[in-house]
Every structure is written in structure tokens, then in C-alpha cells.
mmCIF file of C-alpha atoms and ligand atoms in Angstrom:
data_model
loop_
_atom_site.group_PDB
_atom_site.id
_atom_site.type_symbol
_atom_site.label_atom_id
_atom_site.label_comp_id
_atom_site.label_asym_id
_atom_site.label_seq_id
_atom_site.Cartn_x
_atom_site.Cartn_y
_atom_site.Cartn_z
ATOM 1 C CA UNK A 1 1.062 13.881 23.241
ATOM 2 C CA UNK A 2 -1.241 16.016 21.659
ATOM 3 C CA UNK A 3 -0.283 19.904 20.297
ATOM 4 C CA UNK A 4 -2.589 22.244 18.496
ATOM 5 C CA UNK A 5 -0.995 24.577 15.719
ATOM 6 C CA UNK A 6 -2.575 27.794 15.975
ATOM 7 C CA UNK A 7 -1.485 28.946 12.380
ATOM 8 C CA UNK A 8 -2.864 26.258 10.728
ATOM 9 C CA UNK A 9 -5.508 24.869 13.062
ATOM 10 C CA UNK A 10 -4.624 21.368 12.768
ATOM 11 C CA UNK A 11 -3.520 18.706 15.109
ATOM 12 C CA UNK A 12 -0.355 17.942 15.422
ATOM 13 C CA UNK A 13 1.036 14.596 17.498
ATOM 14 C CA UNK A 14 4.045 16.424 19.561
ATOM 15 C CA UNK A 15 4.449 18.931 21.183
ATOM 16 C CA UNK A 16 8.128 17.702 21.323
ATOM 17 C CA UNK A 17 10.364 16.946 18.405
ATOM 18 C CA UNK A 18 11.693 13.758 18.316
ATOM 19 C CA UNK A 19 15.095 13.393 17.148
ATOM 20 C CA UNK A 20 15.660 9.487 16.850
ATOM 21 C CA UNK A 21 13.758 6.843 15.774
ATOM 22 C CA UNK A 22 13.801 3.636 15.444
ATOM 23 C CA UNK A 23 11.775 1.630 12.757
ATOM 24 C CA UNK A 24 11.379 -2.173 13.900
ATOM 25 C CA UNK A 25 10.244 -4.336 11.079
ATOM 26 C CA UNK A 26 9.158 -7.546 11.914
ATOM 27 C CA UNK A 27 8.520 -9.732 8.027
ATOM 28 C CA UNK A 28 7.469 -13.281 9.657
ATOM 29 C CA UNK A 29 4.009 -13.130 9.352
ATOM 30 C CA UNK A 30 2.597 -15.421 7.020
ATOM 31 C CA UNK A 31 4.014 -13.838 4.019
ATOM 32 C CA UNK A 32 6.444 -13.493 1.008
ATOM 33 C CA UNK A 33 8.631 -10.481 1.966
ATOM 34 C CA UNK A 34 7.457 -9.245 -0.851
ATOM 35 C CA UNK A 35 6.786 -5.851 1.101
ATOM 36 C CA UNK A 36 10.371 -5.560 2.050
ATOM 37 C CA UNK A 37 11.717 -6.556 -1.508
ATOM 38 C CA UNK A 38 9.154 -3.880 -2.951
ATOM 39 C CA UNK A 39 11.163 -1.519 -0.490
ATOM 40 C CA UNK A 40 13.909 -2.073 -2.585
ATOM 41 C CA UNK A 41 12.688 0.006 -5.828
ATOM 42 C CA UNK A 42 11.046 3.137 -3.875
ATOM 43 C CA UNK A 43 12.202 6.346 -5.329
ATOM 44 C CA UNK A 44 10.120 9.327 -3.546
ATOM 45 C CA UNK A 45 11.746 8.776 -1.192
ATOM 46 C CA UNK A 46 14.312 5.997 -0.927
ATOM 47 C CA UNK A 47 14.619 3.744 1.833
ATOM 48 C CA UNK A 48 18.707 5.203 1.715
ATOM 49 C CA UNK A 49 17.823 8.891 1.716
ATOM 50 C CA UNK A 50 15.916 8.153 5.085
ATOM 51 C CA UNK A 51 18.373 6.013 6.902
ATOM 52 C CA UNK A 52 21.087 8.315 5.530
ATOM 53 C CA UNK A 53 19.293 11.143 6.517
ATOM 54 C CA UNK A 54 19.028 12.702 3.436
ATOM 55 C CA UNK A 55 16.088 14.397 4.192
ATOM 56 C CA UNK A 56 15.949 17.463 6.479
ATOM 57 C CA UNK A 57 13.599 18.169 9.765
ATOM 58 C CA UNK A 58 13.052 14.495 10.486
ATOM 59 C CA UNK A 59 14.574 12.318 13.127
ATOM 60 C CA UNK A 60 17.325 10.062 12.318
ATOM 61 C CA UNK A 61 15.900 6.933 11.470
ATOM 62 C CA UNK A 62 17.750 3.140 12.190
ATOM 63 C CA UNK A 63 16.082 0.546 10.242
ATOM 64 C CA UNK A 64 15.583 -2.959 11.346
ATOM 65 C CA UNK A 65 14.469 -5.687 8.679
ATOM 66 C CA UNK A 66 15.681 -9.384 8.804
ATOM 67 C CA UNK A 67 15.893 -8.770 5.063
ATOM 68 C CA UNK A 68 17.427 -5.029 4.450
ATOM 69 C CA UNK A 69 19.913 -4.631 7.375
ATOM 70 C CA UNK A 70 23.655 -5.375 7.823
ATOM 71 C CA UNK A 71 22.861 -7.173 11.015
ATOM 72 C CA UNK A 72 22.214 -10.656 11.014
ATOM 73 C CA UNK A 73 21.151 -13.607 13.826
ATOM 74 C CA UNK A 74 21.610 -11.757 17.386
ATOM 75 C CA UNK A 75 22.591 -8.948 16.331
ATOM 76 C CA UNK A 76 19.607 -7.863 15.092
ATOM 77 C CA UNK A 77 17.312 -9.643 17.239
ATOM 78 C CA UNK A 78 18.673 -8.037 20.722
ATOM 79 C CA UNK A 79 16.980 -4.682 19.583
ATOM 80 C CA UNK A 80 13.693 -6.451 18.992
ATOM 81 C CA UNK A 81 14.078 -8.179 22.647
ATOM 82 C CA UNK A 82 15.481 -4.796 24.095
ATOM 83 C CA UNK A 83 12.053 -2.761 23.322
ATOM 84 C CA UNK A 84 10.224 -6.178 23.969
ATOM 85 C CA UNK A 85 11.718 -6.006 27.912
ATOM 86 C CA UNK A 86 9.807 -3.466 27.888
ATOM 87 C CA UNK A 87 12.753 -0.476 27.610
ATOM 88 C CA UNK A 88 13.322 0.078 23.884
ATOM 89 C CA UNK A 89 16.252 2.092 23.395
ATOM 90 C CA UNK A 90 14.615 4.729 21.204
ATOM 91 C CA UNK A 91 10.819 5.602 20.350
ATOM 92 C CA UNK A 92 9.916 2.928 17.507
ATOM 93 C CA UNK A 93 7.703 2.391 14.607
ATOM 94 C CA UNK A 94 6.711 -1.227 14.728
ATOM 95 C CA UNK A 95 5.967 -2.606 11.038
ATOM 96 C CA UNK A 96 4.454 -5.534 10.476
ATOM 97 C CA UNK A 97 4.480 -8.004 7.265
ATOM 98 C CA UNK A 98 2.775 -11.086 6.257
ATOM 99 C CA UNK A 99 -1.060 -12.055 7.599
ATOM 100 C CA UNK A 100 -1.157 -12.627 11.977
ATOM 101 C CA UNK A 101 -1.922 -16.502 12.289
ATOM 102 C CA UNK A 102 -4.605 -17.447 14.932
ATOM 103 C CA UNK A 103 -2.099 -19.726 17.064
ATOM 104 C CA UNK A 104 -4.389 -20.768 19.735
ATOM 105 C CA UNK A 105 -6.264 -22.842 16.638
ATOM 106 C CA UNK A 106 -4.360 -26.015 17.231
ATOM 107 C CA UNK A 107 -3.120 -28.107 20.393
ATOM 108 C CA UNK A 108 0.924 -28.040 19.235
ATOM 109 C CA UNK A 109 2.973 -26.481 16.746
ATOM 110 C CA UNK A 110 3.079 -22.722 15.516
ATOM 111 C CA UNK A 111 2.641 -21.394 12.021
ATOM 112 C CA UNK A 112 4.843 -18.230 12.270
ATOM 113 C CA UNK A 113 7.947 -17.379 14.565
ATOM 114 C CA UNK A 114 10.522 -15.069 14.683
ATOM 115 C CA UNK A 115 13.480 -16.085 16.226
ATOM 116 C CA UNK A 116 14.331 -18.390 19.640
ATOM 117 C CA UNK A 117 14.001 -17.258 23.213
ATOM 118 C CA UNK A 118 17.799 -17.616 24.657
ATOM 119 C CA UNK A 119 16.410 -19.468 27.675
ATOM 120 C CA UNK A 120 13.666 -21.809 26.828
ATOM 121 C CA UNK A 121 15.495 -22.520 23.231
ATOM 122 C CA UNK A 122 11.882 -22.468 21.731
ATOM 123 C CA UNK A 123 10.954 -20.187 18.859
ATOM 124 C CA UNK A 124 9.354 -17.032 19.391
ATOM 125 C CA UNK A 125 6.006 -16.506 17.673
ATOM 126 C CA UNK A 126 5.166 -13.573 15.416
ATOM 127 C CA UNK A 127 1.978 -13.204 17.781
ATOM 128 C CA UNK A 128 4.172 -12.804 20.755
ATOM 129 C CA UNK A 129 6.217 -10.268 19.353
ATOM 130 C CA UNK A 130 3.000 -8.508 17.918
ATOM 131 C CA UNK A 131 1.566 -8.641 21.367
ATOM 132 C CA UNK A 132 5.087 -7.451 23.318
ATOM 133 C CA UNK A 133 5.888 -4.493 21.023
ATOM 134 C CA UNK A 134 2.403 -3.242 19.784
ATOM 135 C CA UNK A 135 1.954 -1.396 23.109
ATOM 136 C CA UNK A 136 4.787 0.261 23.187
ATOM 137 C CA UNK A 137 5.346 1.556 19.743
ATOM 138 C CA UNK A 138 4.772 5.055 18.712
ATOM 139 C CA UNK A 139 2.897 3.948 15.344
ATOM 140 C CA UNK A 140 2.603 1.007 13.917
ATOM 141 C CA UNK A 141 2.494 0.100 10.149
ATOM 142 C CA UNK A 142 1.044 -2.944 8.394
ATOM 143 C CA UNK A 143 3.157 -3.349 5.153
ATOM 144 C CA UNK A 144 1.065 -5.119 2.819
ATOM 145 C CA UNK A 145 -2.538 -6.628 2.435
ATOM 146 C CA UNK A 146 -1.269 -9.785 4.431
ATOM 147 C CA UNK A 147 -0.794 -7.447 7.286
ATOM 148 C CA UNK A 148 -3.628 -5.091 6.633
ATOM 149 C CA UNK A 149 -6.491 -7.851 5.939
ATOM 150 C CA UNK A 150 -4.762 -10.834 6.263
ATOM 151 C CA UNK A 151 -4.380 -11.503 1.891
ATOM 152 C CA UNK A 152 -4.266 -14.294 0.190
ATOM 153 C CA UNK A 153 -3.215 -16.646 3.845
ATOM 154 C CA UNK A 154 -6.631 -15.613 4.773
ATOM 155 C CA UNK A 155 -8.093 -16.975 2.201
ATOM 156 C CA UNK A 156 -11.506 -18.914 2.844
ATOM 157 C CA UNK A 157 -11.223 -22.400 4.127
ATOM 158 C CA UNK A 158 -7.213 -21.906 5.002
ATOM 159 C CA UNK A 159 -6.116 -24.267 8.037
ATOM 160 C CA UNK A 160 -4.620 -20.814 9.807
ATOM 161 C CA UNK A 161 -6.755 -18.475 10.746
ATOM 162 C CA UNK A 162 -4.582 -15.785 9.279
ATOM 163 C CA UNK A 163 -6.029 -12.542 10.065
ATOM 164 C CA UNK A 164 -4.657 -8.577 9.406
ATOM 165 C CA UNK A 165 -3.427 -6.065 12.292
ATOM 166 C CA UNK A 166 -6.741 -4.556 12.934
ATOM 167 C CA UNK A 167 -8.402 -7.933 13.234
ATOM 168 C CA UNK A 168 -5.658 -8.913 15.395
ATOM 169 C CA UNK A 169 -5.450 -5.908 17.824
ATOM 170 C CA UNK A 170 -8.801 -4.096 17.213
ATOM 171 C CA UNK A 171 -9.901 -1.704 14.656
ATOM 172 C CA UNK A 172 -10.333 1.391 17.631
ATOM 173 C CA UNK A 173 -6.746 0.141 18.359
ATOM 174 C CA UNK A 174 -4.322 3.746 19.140
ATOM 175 C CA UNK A 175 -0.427 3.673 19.536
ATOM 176 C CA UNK A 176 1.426 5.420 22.423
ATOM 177 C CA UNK A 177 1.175 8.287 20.569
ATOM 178 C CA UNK A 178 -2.661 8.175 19.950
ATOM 179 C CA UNK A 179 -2.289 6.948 16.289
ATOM 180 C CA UNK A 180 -4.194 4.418 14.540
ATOM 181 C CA UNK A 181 -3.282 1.433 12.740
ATOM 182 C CA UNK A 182 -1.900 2.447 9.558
ATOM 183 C CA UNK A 183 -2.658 -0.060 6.997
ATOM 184 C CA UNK A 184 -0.924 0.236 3.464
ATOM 185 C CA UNK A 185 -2.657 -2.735 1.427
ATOM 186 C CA UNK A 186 -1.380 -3.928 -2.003
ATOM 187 C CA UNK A 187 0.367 -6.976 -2.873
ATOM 188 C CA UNK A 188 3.100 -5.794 -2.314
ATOM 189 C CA UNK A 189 2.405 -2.298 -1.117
ATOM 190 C CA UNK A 190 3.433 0.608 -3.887
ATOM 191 C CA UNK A 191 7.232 1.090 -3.029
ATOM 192 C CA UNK A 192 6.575 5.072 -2.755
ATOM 193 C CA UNK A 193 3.164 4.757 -1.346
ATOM 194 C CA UNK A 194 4.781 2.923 1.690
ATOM 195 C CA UNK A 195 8.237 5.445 1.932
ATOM 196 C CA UNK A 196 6.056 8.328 1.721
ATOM 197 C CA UNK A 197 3.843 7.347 4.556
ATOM 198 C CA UNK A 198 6.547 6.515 6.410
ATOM 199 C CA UNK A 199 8.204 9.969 5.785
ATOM 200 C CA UNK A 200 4.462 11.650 6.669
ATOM 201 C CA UNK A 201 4.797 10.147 10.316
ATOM 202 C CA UNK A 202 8.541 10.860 10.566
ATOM 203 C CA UNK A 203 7.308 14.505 9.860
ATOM 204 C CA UNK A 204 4.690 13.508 12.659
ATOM 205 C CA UNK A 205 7.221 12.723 15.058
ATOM 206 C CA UNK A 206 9.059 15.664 14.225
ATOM 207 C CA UNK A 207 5.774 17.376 14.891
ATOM 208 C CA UNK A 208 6.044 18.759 11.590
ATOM 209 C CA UNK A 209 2.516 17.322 10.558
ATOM 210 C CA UNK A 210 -1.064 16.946 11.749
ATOM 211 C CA UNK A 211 -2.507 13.395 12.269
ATOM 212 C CA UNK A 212 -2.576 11.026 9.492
ATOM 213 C CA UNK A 213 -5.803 10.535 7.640
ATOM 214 C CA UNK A 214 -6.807 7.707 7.529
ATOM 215 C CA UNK A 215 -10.277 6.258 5.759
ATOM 216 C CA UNK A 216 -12.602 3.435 7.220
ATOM 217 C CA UNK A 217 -10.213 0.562 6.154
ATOM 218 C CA UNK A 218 -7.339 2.645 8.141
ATOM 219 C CA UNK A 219 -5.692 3.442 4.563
ATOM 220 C CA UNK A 220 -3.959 6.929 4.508
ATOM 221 C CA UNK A 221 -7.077 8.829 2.745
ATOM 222 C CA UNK A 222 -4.990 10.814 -0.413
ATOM 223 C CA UNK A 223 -3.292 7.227 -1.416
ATOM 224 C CA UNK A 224 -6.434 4.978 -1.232
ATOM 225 C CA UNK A 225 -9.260 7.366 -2.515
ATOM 226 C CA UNK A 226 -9.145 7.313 -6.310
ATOM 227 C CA UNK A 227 -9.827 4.177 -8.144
ATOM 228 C CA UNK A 228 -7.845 2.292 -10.650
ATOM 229 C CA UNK A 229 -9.709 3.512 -13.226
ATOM 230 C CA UNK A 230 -9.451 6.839 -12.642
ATOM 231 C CA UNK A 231 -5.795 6.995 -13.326
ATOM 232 C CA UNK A 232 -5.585 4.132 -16.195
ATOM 233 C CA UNK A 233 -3.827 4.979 -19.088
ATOM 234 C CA UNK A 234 -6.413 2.872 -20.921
ATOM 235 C CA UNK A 235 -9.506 4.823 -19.570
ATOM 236 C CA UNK A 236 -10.126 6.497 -23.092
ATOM 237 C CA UNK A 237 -10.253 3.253 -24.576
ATOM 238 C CA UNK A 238 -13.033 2.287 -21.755
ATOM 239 C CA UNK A 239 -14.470 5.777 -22.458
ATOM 240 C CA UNK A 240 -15.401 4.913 -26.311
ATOM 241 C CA UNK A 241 -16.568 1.270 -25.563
ATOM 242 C CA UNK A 242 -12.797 -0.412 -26.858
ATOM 243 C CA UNK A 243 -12.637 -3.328 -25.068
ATOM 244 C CA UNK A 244 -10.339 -6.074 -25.682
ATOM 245 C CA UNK A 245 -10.665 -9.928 -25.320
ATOM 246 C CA UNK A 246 -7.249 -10.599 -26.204
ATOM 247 C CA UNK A 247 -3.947 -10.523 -24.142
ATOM 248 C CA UNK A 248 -1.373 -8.227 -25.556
ATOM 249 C CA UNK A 249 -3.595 -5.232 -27.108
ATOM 250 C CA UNK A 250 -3.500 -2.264 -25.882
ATOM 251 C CA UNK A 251 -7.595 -1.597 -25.356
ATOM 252 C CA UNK A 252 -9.530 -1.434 -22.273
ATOM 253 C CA UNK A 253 -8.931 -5.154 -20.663
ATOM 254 C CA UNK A 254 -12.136 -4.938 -17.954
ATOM 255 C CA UNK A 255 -13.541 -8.610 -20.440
ATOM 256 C CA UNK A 256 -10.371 -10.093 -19.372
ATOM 257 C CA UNK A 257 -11.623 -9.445 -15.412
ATOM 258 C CA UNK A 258 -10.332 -6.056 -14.453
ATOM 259 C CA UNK A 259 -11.648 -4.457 -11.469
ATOM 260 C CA UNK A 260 -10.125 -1.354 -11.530
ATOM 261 C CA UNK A 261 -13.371 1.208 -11.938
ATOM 262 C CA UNK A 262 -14.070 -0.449 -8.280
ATOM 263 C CA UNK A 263 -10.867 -0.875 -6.528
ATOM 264 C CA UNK A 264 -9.074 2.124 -4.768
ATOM 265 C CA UNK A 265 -5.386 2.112 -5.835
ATOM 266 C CA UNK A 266 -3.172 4.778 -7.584
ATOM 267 C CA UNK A 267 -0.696 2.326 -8.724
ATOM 268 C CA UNK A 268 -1.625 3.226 -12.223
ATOM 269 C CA UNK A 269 -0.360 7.441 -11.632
ATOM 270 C CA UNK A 270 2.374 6.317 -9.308
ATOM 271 C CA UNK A 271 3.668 3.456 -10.886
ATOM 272 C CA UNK A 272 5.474 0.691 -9.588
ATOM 273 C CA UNK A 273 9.407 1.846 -9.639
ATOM 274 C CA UNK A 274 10.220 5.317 -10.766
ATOM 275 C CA UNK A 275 6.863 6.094 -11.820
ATOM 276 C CA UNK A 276 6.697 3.202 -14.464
ATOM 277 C CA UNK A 277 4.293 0.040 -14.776
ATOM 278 C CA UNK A 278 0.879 -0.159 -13.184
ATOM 279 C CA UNK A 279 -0.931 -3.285 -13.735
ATOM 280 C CA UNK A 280 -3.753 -2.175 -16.013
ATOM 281 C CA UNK A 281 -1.399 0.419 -18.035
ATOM 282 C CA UNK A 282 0.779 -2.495 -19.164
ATOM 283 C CA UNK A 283 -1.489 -5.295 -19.190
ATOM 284 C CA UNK A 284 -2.427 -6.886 -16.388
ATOM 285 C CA UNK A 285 -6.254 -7.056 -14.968
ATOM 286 C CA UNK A 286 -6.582 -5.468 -11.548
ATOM 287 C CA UNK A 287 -7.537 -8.151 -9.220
ATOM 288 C CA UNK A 288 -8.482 -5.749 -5.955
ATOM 289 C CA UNK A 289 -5.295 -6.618 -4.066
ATOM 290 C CA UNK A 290 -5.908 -3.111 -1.837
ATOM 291 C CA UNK A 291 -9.125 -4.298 -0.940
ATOM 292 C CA UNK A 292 -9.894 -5.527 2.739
ATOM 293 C CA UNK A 293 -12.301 -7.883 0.466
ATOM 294 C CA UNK A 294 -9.001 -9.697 -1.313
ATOM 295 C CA UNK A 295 -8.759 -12.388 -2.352
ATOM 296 C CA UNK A 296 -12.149 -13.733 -1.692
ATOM 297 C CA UNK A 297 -14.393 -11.334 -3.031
ATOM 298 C CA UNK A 298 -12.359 -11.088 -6.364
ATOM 299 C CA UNK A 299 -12.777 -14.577 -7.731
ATOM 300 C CA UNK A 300 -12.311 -16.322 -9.745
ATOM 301 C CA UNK A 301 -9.972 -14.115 -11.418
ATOM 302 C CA UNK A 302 -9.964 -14.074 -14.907
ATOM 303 C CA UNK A 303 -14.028 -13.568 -15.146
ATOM 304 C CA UNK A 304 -15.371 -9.856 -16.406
ATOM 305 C CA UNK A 305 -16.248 -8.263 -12.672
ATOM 306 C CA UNK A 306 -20.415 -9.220 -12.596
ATOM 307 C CA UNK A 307 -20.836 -5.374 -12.179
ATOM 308 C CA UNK A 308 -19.019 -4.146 -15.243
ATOM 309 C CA UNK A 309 -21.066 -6.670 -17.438
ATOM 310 C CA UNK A 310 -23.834 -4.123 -16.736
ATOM 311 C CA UNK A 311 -21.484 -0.811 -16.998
ATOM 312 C CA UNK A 312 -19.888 -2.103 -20.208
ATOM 313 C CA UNK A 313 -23.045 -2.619 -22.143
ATOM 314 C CA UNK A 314 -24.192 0.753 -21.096
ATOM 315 C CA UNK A 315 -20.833 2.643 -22.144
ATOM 316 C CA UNK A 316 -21.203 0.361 -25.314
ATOM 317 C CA UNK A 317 -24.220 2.610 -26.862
ATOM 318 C CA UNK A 318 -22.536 5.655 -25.808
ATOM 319 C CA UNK A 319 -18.725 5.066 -26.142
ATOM 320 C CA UNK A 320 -19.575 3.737 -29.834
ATOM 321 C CA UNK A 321 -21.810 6.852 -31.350
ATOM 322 C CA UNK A 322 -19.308 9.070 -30.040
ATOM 323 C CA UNK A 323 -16.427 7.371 -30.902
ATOM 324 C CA UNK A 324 -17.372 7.351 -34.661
ATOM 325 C CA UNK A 325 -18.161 11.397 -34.343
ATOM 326 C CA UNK A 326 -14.808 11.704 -33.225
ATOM 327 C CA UNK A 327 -13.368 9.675 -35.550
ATOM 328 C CA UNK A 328 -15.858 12.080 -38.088
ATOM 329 C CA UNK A 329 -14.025 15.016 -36.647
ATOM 330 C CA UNK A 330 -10.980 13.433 -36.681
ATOM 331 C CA UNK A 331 -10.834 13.264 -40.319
ATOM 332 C CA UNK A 332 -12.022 16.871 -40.909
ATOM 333 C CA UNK A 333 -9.140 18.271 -38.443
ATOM 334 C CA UNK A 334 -6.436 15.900 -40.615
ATOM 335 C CA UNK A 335 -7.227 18.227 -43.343
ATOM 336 C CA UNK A 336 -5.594 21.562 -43.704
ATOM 337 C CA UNK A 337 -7.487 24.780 -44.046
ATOM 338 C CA UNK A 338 -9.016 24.981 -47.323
ATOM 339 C CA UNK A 339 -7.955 28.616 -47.945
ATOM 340 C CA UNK A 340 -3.968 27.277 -47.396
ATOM 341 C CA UNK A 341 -4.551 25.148 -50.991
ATOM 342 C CA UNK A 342 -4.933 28.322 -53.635
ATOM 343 C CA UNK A 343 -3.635 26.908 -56.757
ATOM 344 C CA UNK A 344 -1.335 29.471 -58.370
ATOM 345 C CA UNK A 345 -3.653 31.292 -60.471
HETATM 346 FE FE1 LIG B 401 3.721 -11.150 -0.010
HETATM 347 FE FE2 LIG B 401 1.579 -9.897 -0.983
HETATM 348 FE FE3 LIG B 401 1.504 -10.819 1.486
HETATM 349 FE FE4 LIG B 401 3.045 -8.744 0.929
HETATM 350 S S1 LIG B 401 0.824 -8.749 0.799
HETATM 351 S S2 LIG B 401 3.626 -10.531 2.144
HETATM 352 S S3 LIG B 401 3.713 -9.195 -1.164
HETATM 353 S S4 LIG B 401 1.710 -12.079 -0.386
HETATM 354 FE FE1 LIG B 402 -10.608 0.759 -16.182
HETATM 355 FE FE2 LIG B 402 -9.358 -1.608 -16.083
HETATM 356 FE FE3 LIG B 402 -10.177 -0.610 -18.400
HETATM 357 FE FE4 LIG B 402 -8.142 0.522 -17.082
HETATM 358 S S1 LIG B 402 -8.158 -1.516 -18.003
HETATM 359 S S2 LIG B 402 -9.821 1.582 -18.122
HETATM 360 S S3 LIG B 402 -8.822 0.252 -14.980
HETATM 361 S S4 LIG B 402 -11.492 -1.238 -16.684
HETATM 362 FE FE1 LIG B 403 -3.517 -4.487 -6.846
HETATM 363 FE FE2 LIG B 403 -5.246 -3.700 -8.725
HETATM 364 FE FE3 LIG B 403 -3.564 -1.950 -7.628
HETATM 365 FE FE4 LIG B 403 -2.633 -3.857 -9.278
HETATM 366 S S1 LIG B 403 -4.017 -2.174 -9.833
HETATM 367 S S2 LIG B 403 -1.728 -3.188 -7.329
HETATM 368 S S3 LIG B 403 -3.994 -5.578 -8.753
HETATM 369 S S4 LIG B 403 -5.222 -3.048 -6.583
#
């Protein structure tokens, strides 16, 4: 439901606070769990102050993940079937990890299942779930760029038509509670961009918070806006024309086949555990891995990005005069103040 905050003039999702939620987490896509391991090192917040209910004016949360929780086998499954049946026992967030396969692509088999049906015996495909619970959630998530665009399974010429959420259930697609697909690309997502969107819809549901916004790839708009680039610790190196064609040195790496001036990710502010790492800032090219483009559009690899061959040269007149009037200025400025030398007379 819909409420309009007169104070503030924004939209807000309820007009009723919710006070429990559940968060249903479903990893068997085609995928690594590499989403739910990332979980693991979030620190703004923690996946414990959440479930512990550490954190004030939200609803208590119960989190279920084949790989985090305490239940196991049945257990865990029976909530899954519960708000399949169509009567969840709580409001849910349905998150989803790993690419959607196309399972109508072949005449037997399946390529991803979760769980077996108690009375037919037969496993219970990821698609079926997708399709049971998707209508009934209150928001749903896709953890990762599996999820999101469908990743590296979606690769070109791959036997399984693996496709992301949108793809899947439509890109106008709204939850019960008029919210779109919320993608958080990345492989895996940032640990603390993923925790803090999750804590921005908890506020939601609380109706502490207007609707999420979201850009054209359904990525939460103040995560996914600023490039790689933009937050690199090696940007001043770019900025005076150092690049580097070796491995281990600490200039601009964009000739080893980084894409960051391109690619929307703030991995390289928020780091990747306690605000440390960021592939570029300690090494490692950006390869475009929040881009609904990945992997395709991004390889081979290891090859200088086509575009930056062009950008580079032109930085290279400009980033090498001023580099050596710095460096000119430099030198004055490691001198002190002539007038601080007097010589005793
Ligand atoms: Fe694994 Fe990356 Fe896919 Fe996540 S997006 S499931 S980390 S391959
Ligand atoms: Fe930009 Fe990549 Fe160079 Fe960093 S390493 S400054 S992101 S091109
Ligand atoms: Fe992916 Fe590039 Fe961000 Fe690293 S910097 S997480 S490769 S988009």
C-alpha cells in the first residue's frame, strides 16, 4: 500500500508498519554461493545485527539461506513450501542467487533444483520456486550479477539459457507491495552494498522510507552511479598519464585491461570487508562484473578496454606536461623559505 509523507513529500510504501519479516533466500540458481559467502564479511550492517535485531525501528527479521541458517533438510524447506501453498507465515523478501535457467530448452532433465516435492519424490526446480513465491513476496532481491543479468552462466553460446530476474519475470515486473526488482550486480555483490539495501527496504517496510531508487538496470541509484574510476585510489596516477604494464606496481593498471572509468561500481570507496580491498586499489583490473553487459561485452579480459586506447593517449599529452610542472613545483616547495637560512652574521 501506498502512503504519502506530508513533511517530506515523498512516497512511502506503508501506511502500516510491519513488524516481522521474513527474508527467504533461495541460492540454487546457477551459481557459486558466492553471494551468500560474501554475506559473511558485511560490516555496515552485519547480517547478525539484523537477525539479532540490533538495529532499532525495523521489523524483526528471520533469515532463511540453505547456506547461513541453523536449519537444515526439512526444516528449512517447510517455510519455503509454507509461503509457496500460497499462505506464508509472515510478509517475505524473496532473494534470489545464481542465473534462472531456461528449463523448457530441453525434452528431460533440469539444470537447477531446490529440494524434492514430498509426494512426487522429484526435485523441485529453482524456476518453480521463482514462479510460486515471486507473486507473493513483498520485494524481491537478486543477489548477484547471476541473478541480476544472468553472469558468467549466461555467457554466449552456453547450453542453458541462463537468464537474470528481470529477464525471467519482466523488467515492468512490481512486488505485492508495488516494488520493483531490485537487482544488486557484482560478482559477488559488495557485502555492505547488499546489507544496506536490505536494511533500506526493512526501513521500507517499517514505512520509515520512501521507494527505493532504482536506475534503468533496476540497481539502487546512490550504489551504482559513480564509476570505478571515480573512487580509485590510483586515479592520480591515471590523472598524470602513469600507467603501468606490469603486475605488482602500484600505477594506473587501465594497459593491463581495466574498465573501471566505464563501469558503475563503488567497490573501490566501500571496499570489500570493513572498508578494505577494491579490485583496482590493490591490483586487480576491473572486468565490468556490475554490468548487465558481463561477461560478454568485457572480453577478452586482459586486453586495454578499445575505448581507453583513445582516452589514454589523450591524457598522455596532458597528464605528462603537468606532471613534470608538478614535479617542478614539487622541488621548489621541498625547499625551506629562503629567509629561515640567515647565516649567523
Ligand atoms: Fe557466484 Fe558471481 Fe554468480 Fe554470485 S554472481 S553466484 S558470486 S558467479
Ligand atoms: Fe581508473 Fe582503473 Fe586506472 Fe583505477 S586502475 S585509475 S579505475 S583505469
Ligand atoms: Fe566488479 Fe569491477 Fe567492481 Fe571489481 S571493480 S567488483 S571487477 S565491477
Amino acid at each position: 500500500m501506498l502512503a504519502h509523507d506530508s513533511l517530506t513529500g515523498l512516497q512511502l510504501v506503508v501506511s502500516q508498519p510491519m513488524v516481522e519479516i521474513d527474508v527467504l533466500w533461495i541460492t540454487a540458481g546457477l551459481g557459486c554461493d558466492g553471494d551468500t559467502i560474501a554475506m559473511t564479511a558485511a560490516t555496515h550492517p552485519s547480517i547478525e545485527d539484523i537477525v539479532l535485531g540490533t538495529i532499532p525501528w525495523i521489523p524483526k527479521v528471520r533469515l532463511y539461506n540453505p547456506v547461513l541458517s541453523y536449519l537444515v533438510g526439512d526444516d528449512l524447506l517447510q517455510h519455503f513450501a509454507q509461503a509457496a501453498s500460497g499462505k506464508p507465515e509472515r510478509p517475505f523478501i524473496l532473494v534470489i542467487e545464481g542465473s534462472i535457467p531456461n528449463e523448457r530448452n530441453k525434452s528431460e532433465g533440469y539444470w537447477a533444483s531446490f529440494g524434492t516435492d514430498p509426494v512426487s519424490g522429484q526435485p523441485i526446480t529453482t524456476v518453480e520456486w521463482i514462479e510460486r513465491l515471486a507473486p507473493q513476496a513483498w520485494a524481491v532481491l537478486a543477489a548477484g550479477t547471476c541473478a541480476a543479468y544472468g553472469g558468467i552462466h549466461a555467457l554466449e553460446g552456453n547450453p542453458t539459457g541462463s537468464m537474470g530476474l528481470p529477464d525471467f519475470l519482466g523488467w515492468d515486473w512490481k512486488s505485492t507491495a508495488n516494488i520493483p526488482i531490485v537487482c544488486l550486480p557484482g560478482c559477488p555483490v559488495v557485502p555492505d552494498n547488499f546489507m544496506e539495501v536490505l536494511l533500506y527496504l526493512l526501513n521500507m517496510a517499517a514505512g520509515r522510507a520512501p521507494m527505493i531508487p532504482l536506475d534503468d538496470a533496476l540497481r539502487p541509484r546512490w550504489l551504482f552511479t559513480p564509476t570505478v574510476h571515480e573512487g580509485c585510489d590510483r586515479g592520480g596516477y591515471y590523472e598524470q598519464a602513469d600507467f603501468t604494464e606490469n603486475y605488482g606496481a602500484s600505477e594506473c593498471i587501465v594497459k593491463l585491461g581495466c574498465w573501471g572509468p566505464v563501469v558503475q561500481c563503488n567497490v573501490g570507496k566501500r571496499g570489500w570487508m570493513a572498508g578494505i580491498g577494491g579490485c583496482p586499489n590493490v591490483g586487480g583490473i576491473c572486468i565490468g562484473c556490475t554490468m548487465p553487459g558481463f561477461p560478454d561485452k568485457f572480453m577478452p579480459f586482459m586486453n586495454q578496454p578499445p575505448g581507453s586506447l583513445l582516452s589514454s593517449h589523450a591524457v598522455g599529452t596532458y597528464g605528462k606536461t603537468i606532471k613534470a610542472l608538478r614535479r617542478f613545483t614539487q622541488a621548489s616547495l621541498n625547499k625551506e623559505p629562503s629567509w629561515r637560512r640567515k647565516q649567523p652574521s
